Amino acid sequence: MTSTVPALGTRTAEGSALQAVLLDMDGTLVDTEGFWWDVEVEVFASLGHTLDDSWRHVVVGGPMTRSAGFLIEATGADITLAELTLLLNQGFEARIGTSLPLMPGAARLLAELHRHGIPTALVSASHRRIIDRVLTTLGPHHFSLSIAGDEVSRTKPHPDPYLLAAAGLGADPTRCAVIEDTATGVASAEAAGCQVVAVPSVAPISPALRRTVVGSLEEVDLAFLRGLMTEML
């Protein structure tokens, strides 16, 4: 789903250097990182393999090609990457069809950004078929556009998804606030030059230059995001 890009004049609120907010999906807005791991465990069990729980930190937040490829190599499972990708997407879709919990503070933050006319993009390593399903819960009206992992030649941790989202919104990447939950996503956003708010979901993330770490989205609102940009001036 990609909706109309807002006019240039709507990009920036008066007195604020914040031009756009770019948000990750799994583990950031929706509590689904555990869903992916559960599906991976189930699929590999059906193939006769047991996944080591320590691998969860390796595959979290990455593109399907990386995570699935790693698990095939680690287990030696007799399955192609294309076959595994199909099984994982089907399993995930089945799970979100019955339950799709939002992360604490997600609904309130999206509503606030929409109410104030802040250009917002959903930027995910998940495939388009998954994003469109999740958007029905998040509300497609909350996003000016969305970027899927299978729509870019290089997805996270490369900067391409966030650079594409910023360009689509007519925003300077350095004036975009990105909200991410994994080291892979953080690396992507920082490589694009964005200001990052990290909300760790599975593995810890340390604060750094242009990176603020919070405990949950309940700590993040529009004033908070504008304040991060003000500090840069």
Short mmCIF file of C-alpha atoms in Angstrom, two decimals:
data_model
loop_
_atom_site.label_atom_id
_atom_site.label_comp_id
_atom_site.label_asym_id
_atom_site.label_seq_id
_atom_site.Cartn_x
_atom_site.Cartn_y
_atom_site.Cartn_z
CA MET A 1 0.00 0.00 0.00
CA THR A 2 1.38 3.37 -0.99
CA SER A 3 -0.82 6.40 -0.61
CA THR A 4 -0.50 9.94 -1.88
CA VAL A 5 2.69 11.75 -0.91
CA PRO A 6 1.86 15.00 0.91
CA ALA A 7 2.59 18.35 -0.63
CA LEU A 8 5.94 19.90 0.19
CA GLY A 9 4.33 22.63 2.26
CA THR A 10 2.90 20.14 4.74
CA ARG A 11 6.23 18.64 5.67
CA THR A 12 7.32 20.74 8.61
CA ALA A 13 5.40 22.18 11.53
CA GLU A 14 6.21 25.81 12.27
CA GLY A 15 9.12 26.15 14.65
CA SER A 16 10.16 22.51 14.32
CA ALA A 17 13.05 20.93 12.41
CA LEU A 18 11.17 17.63 12.29
CA GLN A 19 10.11 16.91 8.71
CA ALA A 20 8.87 13.31 8.93
CA VAL A 21 8.59 10.26 11.17
CA LEU A 22 9.56 6.85 9.79
CA LEU A 23 8.52 3.77 11.73
CA ASP A 24 9.50 0.13 11.67
CA MET A 25 6.67 -2.39 12.00
CA ASP A 26 7.45 -5.74 13.65
CA GLY A 27 8.44 -5.30 17.29
CA THR A 28 8.07 -1.53 17.05
CA LEU A 29 4.38 -0.94 16.35
CA VAL A 30 3.06 -4.50 16.54
CA ASP A 31 4.15 -7.13 19.04
CA THR A 32 5.06 -9.71 16.40
CA GLU A 33 8.78 -10.46 16.73
CA GLY A 34 7.82 -13.46 18.85
CA PHE A 35 5.33 -14.53 16.18
CA TRP A 36 8.08 -14.78 13.57
CA TRP A 37 10.27 -16.89 15.85
CA ASP A 38 7.39 -19.19 16.78
CA VAL A 39 6.61 -19.74 13.10
CA GLU A 40 10.27 -20.44 12.31
CA VAL A 41 10.41 -22.98 15.15
CA GLU A 42 7.23 -24.70 13.92
CA VAL A 43 8.29 -24.81 10.28
CA PHE A 44 11.70 -26.27 11.07
CA ALA A 45 10.14 -28.77 13.50
CA SER A 46 8.00 -30.00 10.60
CA LEU A 47 11.24 -30.46 8.66
CA GLY A 48 12.77 -32.47 11.51
CA HIS A 49 14.99 -29.76 12.98
CA THR A 50 15.12 -27.98 16.34
CA LEU A 51 16.15 -24.34 16.39
CA ASP A 52 18.62 -23.13 19.00
CA ASP A 53 17.04 -20.31 21.01
CA SER A 54 20.28 -18.30 20.74
CA TRP A 55 19.65 -17.98 16.99
CA ARG A 56 16.67 -15.76 17.72
CA HIS A 57 19.00 -12.80 18.23
CA VAL A 58 20.66 -13.51 14.87
CA VAL A 59 17.47 -13.52 12.79
CA VAL A 60 15.49 -10.78 14.56
CA GLY A 61 14.92 -7.60 12.58
CA GLY A 62 16.57 -8.81 9.42
CA PRO A 63 15.22 -9.37 5.91
CA MET A 64 13.63 -12.72 5.12
CA THR A 65 16.48 -13.70 2.81
CA ARG A 66 19.03 -13.25 5.60
CA SER A 67 17.11 -14.86 8.44
CA ALA A 68 15.77 -17.77 6.40
CA GLY A 69 19.13 -18.31 4.73
CA PHE A 70 20.88 -18.40 8.08
CA LEU A 71 18.45 -20.98 9.48
CA ILE A 72 18.78 -23.22 6.42
CA GLU A 73 22.57 -23.14 6.71
CA ALA A 74 22.55 -23.60 10.50
CA THR A 75 20.20 -26.60 10.43
CA GLY A 76 21.14 -28.14 7.09
CA ALA A 77 17.43 -28.42 6.30
CA ASP A 78 16.54 -29.79 2.86
CA ILE A 79 14.52 -26.82 1.63
CA THR A 80 15.14 -23.94 -0.75
CA LEU A 81 15.08 -20.31 0.28
CA ALA A 82 12.00 -19.68 -1.89
CA GLU A 83 10.14 -22.64 -0.36
CA LEU A 84 10.99 -21.59 3.19
CA THR A 85 10.04 -17.97 2.55
CA LEU A 86 6.60 -19.07 1.36
CA LEU A 87 6.06 -21.30 4.41
CA LEU A 88 7.16 -18.57 6.84
CA ASN A 89 4.93 -15.92 5.29
CA GLN A 90 1.96 -18.30 5.27
CA GLY A 91 2.54 -19.23 8.90
CA PHE A 92 2.87 -15.60 9.95
CA GLU A 93 -0.27 -14.57 8.09
CA ALA A 94 -2.19 -17.34 9.85
CA ARG A 95 -1.03 -16.05 13.23
CA ILE A 96 -1.86 -12.40 12.66
CA GLY A 97 -5.24 -13.44 11.36
CA THR A 98 -6.17 -14.50 14.89
CA SER A 99 -4.27 -11.97 16.99
CA LEU A 100 -2.27 -8.81 16.28
CA PRO A 101 -1.38 -6.99 19.50
CA LEU A 102 -0.04 -3.44 19.26
CA MET A 103 2.99 -2.36 21.25
CA PRO A 104 2.18 -0.14 24.26
CA GLY A 105 1.84 3.48 23.13
CA ALA A 106 1.69 2.66 19.40
CA ALA A 107 -1.96 3.58 18.80
CA ARG A 108 -1.66 6.82 20.76
CA LEU A 109 1.53 7.88 18.94
CA LEU A 110 0.13 7.16 15.47
CA ALA A 111 -3.06 9.06 16.27
CA GLU A 112 -1.07 12.06 17.52
CA LEU A 113 1.17 12.19 14.44
CA HIS A 114 -1.88 11.94 12.18
CA ARG A 115 -3.78 14.60 14.12
CA HIS A 116 -0.89 17.07 13.70
CA GLY A 117 -0.35 16.27 10.02
CA ILE A 118 3.16 14.87 10.44
CA PRO A 119 4.23 12.98 7.29
CA THR A 120 4.71 9.38 8.39
CA ALA A 121 6.00 6.26 6.64
CA LEU A 122 5.96 2.59 7.58
CA VAL A 123 9.36 1.06 6.72
CA SER A 124 9.65 -2.70 7.16
CA ALA A 125 11.82 -5.61 6.07
CA SER A 126 8.63 -7.70 5.87
CA HIS A 127 7.14 -8.45 2.47
CA ARG A 128 4.33 -6.38 0.95
CA ARG A 129 1.74 -9.14 1.50
CA ILE A 130 2.48 -9.01 5.24
CA ILE A 131 2.57 -5.21 5.48
CA ASP A 132 -0.81 -4.85 3.80
CA ARG A 133 -2.35 -7.29 6.27
CA VAL A 134 -0.88 -5.43 9.25
CA LEU A 135 -1.96 -2.06 7.88
CA THR A 136 -5.59 -3.08 8.26
CA THR A 137 -4.98 -3.12 12.03
CA LEU A 138 -2.66 -0.11 12.25
CA GLY A 139 -4.90 2.00 10.01
CA PRO A 140 -3.56 2.85 6.53
CA HIS A 141 -4.68 6.47 7.01
CA HIS A 142 -1.88 6.88 9.56
CA PHE A 143 0.80 6.54 6.87
CA SER A 144 1.59 8.66 3.82
CA LEU A 145 3.45 5.71 2.33
CA SER A 146 4.92 2.32 3.20
CA ILE A 147 8.11 0.56 2.11
CA ALA A 148 8.32 -3.25 2.04
CA GLY A 149 11.45 -5.39 2.17
CA ASP A 150 10.69 -7.07 -1.14
CA GLU A 151 10.32 -3.71 -2.89
CA VAL A 152 13.93 -2.54 -2.50
CA SER A 153 17.06 -4.08 -3.96
CA ARG A 154 18.82 -3.76 -0.61
CA THR A 155 16.78 -3.82 2.58
CA LYS A 156 17.86 -3.30 6.19
CA PRO A 157 20.62 -2.96 7.44
CA HIS A 158 21.36 -1.00 4.24
CA PRO A 159 20.14 2.62 4.22
CA ASP A 160 18.02 2.20 1.07
CA PRO A 161 14.58 1.72 2.72
CA TYR A 162 14.88 4.84 4.85
CA LEU A 163 16.38 6.92 2.06
CA LEU A 164 13.50 5.86 -0.19
CA ALA A 165 10.92 6.71 2.46
CA ALA A 166 12.43 10.15 3.11
CA ALA A 167 12.56 10.90 -0.62
CA GLY A 168 8.95 9.79 -1.02
CA LEU A 169 7.90 12.26 1.66
CA GLY A 170 10.07 15.03 0.22
CA ALA A 171 12.06 15.14 3.46
CA ASP A 172 15.73 15.52 4.32
CA PRO A 173 16.81 12.22 5.95
CA THR A 174 18.71 14.15 8.62
CA ARG A 175 15.40 15.80 9.60
CA CYS A 176 13.58 12.49 9.89
CA ALA A 177 13.02 10.69 13.17
CA VAL A 178 13.13 6.90 12.86
CA ILE A 179 11.68 4.55 15.46
CA GLU A 180 13.20 1.05 15.46
CA ASP A 181 13.44 -1.95 17.78
CA THR A 182 16.44 -3.93 16.47
CA ALA A 183 20.13 -3.32 15.82
CA THR A 184 19.58 -4.15 12.14
CA GLY A 185 16.92 -1.47 11.77
CA VAL A 186 18.93 1.04 13.75
CA ALA A 187 21.94 0.45 11.49
CA SER A 188 19.77 1.07 8.43
CA ALA A 189 18.35 4.32 9.76
CA GLU A 190 21.70 5.62 10.95
CA ALA A 191 23.34 4.80 7.62
CA ALA A 192 20.63 6.94 6.02
CA GLY A 193 21.56 9.82 8.32
CA CYS A 194 18.34 9.82 10.35
CA GLN A 195 17.84 10.61 14.03
CA VAL A 196 16.97 7.30 15.70
CA VAL A 197 14.77 6.39 18.64
CA ALA A 198 15.48 2.79 19.62
CA VAL A 199 12.84 0.80 21.52
CA PRO A 200 14.61 -2.57 22.01
CA SER A 201 12.31 -5.59 21.70
CA VAL A 202 14.45 -8.74 21.78
CA ALA A 203 18.08 -7.68 22.21
CA PRO A 204 19.46 -4.61 24.04
CA ILE A 205 20.58 -1.52 22.10
CA SER A 206 22.99 1.03 23.53
CA PRO A 207 22.61 4.84 23.20
CA ALA A 208 24.92 6.57 20.72
CA LEU A 209 25.32 9.77 18.74
CA ARG A 210 21.99 10.57 16.99
CA ARG A 211 20.44 7.60 18.82
CA THR A 212 18.14 7.76 21.85
CA VAL A 213 17.06 4.58 23.63
CA VAL A 214 13.70 4.39 25.42
CA GLY A 215 11.86 1.64 27.26
CA SER A 216 8.64 1.79 25.25
CA LEU A 217 6.64 3.95 22.86
CA GLU A 218 4.76 5.27 25.87
CA GLU A 219 7.81 7.53 26.40
CA VAL A 220 7.57 8.92 22.85
CA ASP A 221 5.26 11.69 21.65
CA LEU A 222 5.46 14.50 19.12
CA ALA A 223 7.05 16.91 21.59
CA PHE A 224 9.73 14.32 22.34
CA LEU A 225 10.51 13.81 18.64
CA ARG A 226 10.62 17.53 17.95
CA GLY A 227 12.93 17.95 20.91
CA LEU A 228 15.44 15.53 19.41
CA MET A 229 15.60 17.65 16.27
CA THR A 230 15.87 20.90 18.23
CA GLU A 231 18.94 19.54 20.00
CA MET A 232 20.62 19.18 16.60
CA LEU A 233 20.33 22.87 15.76
#
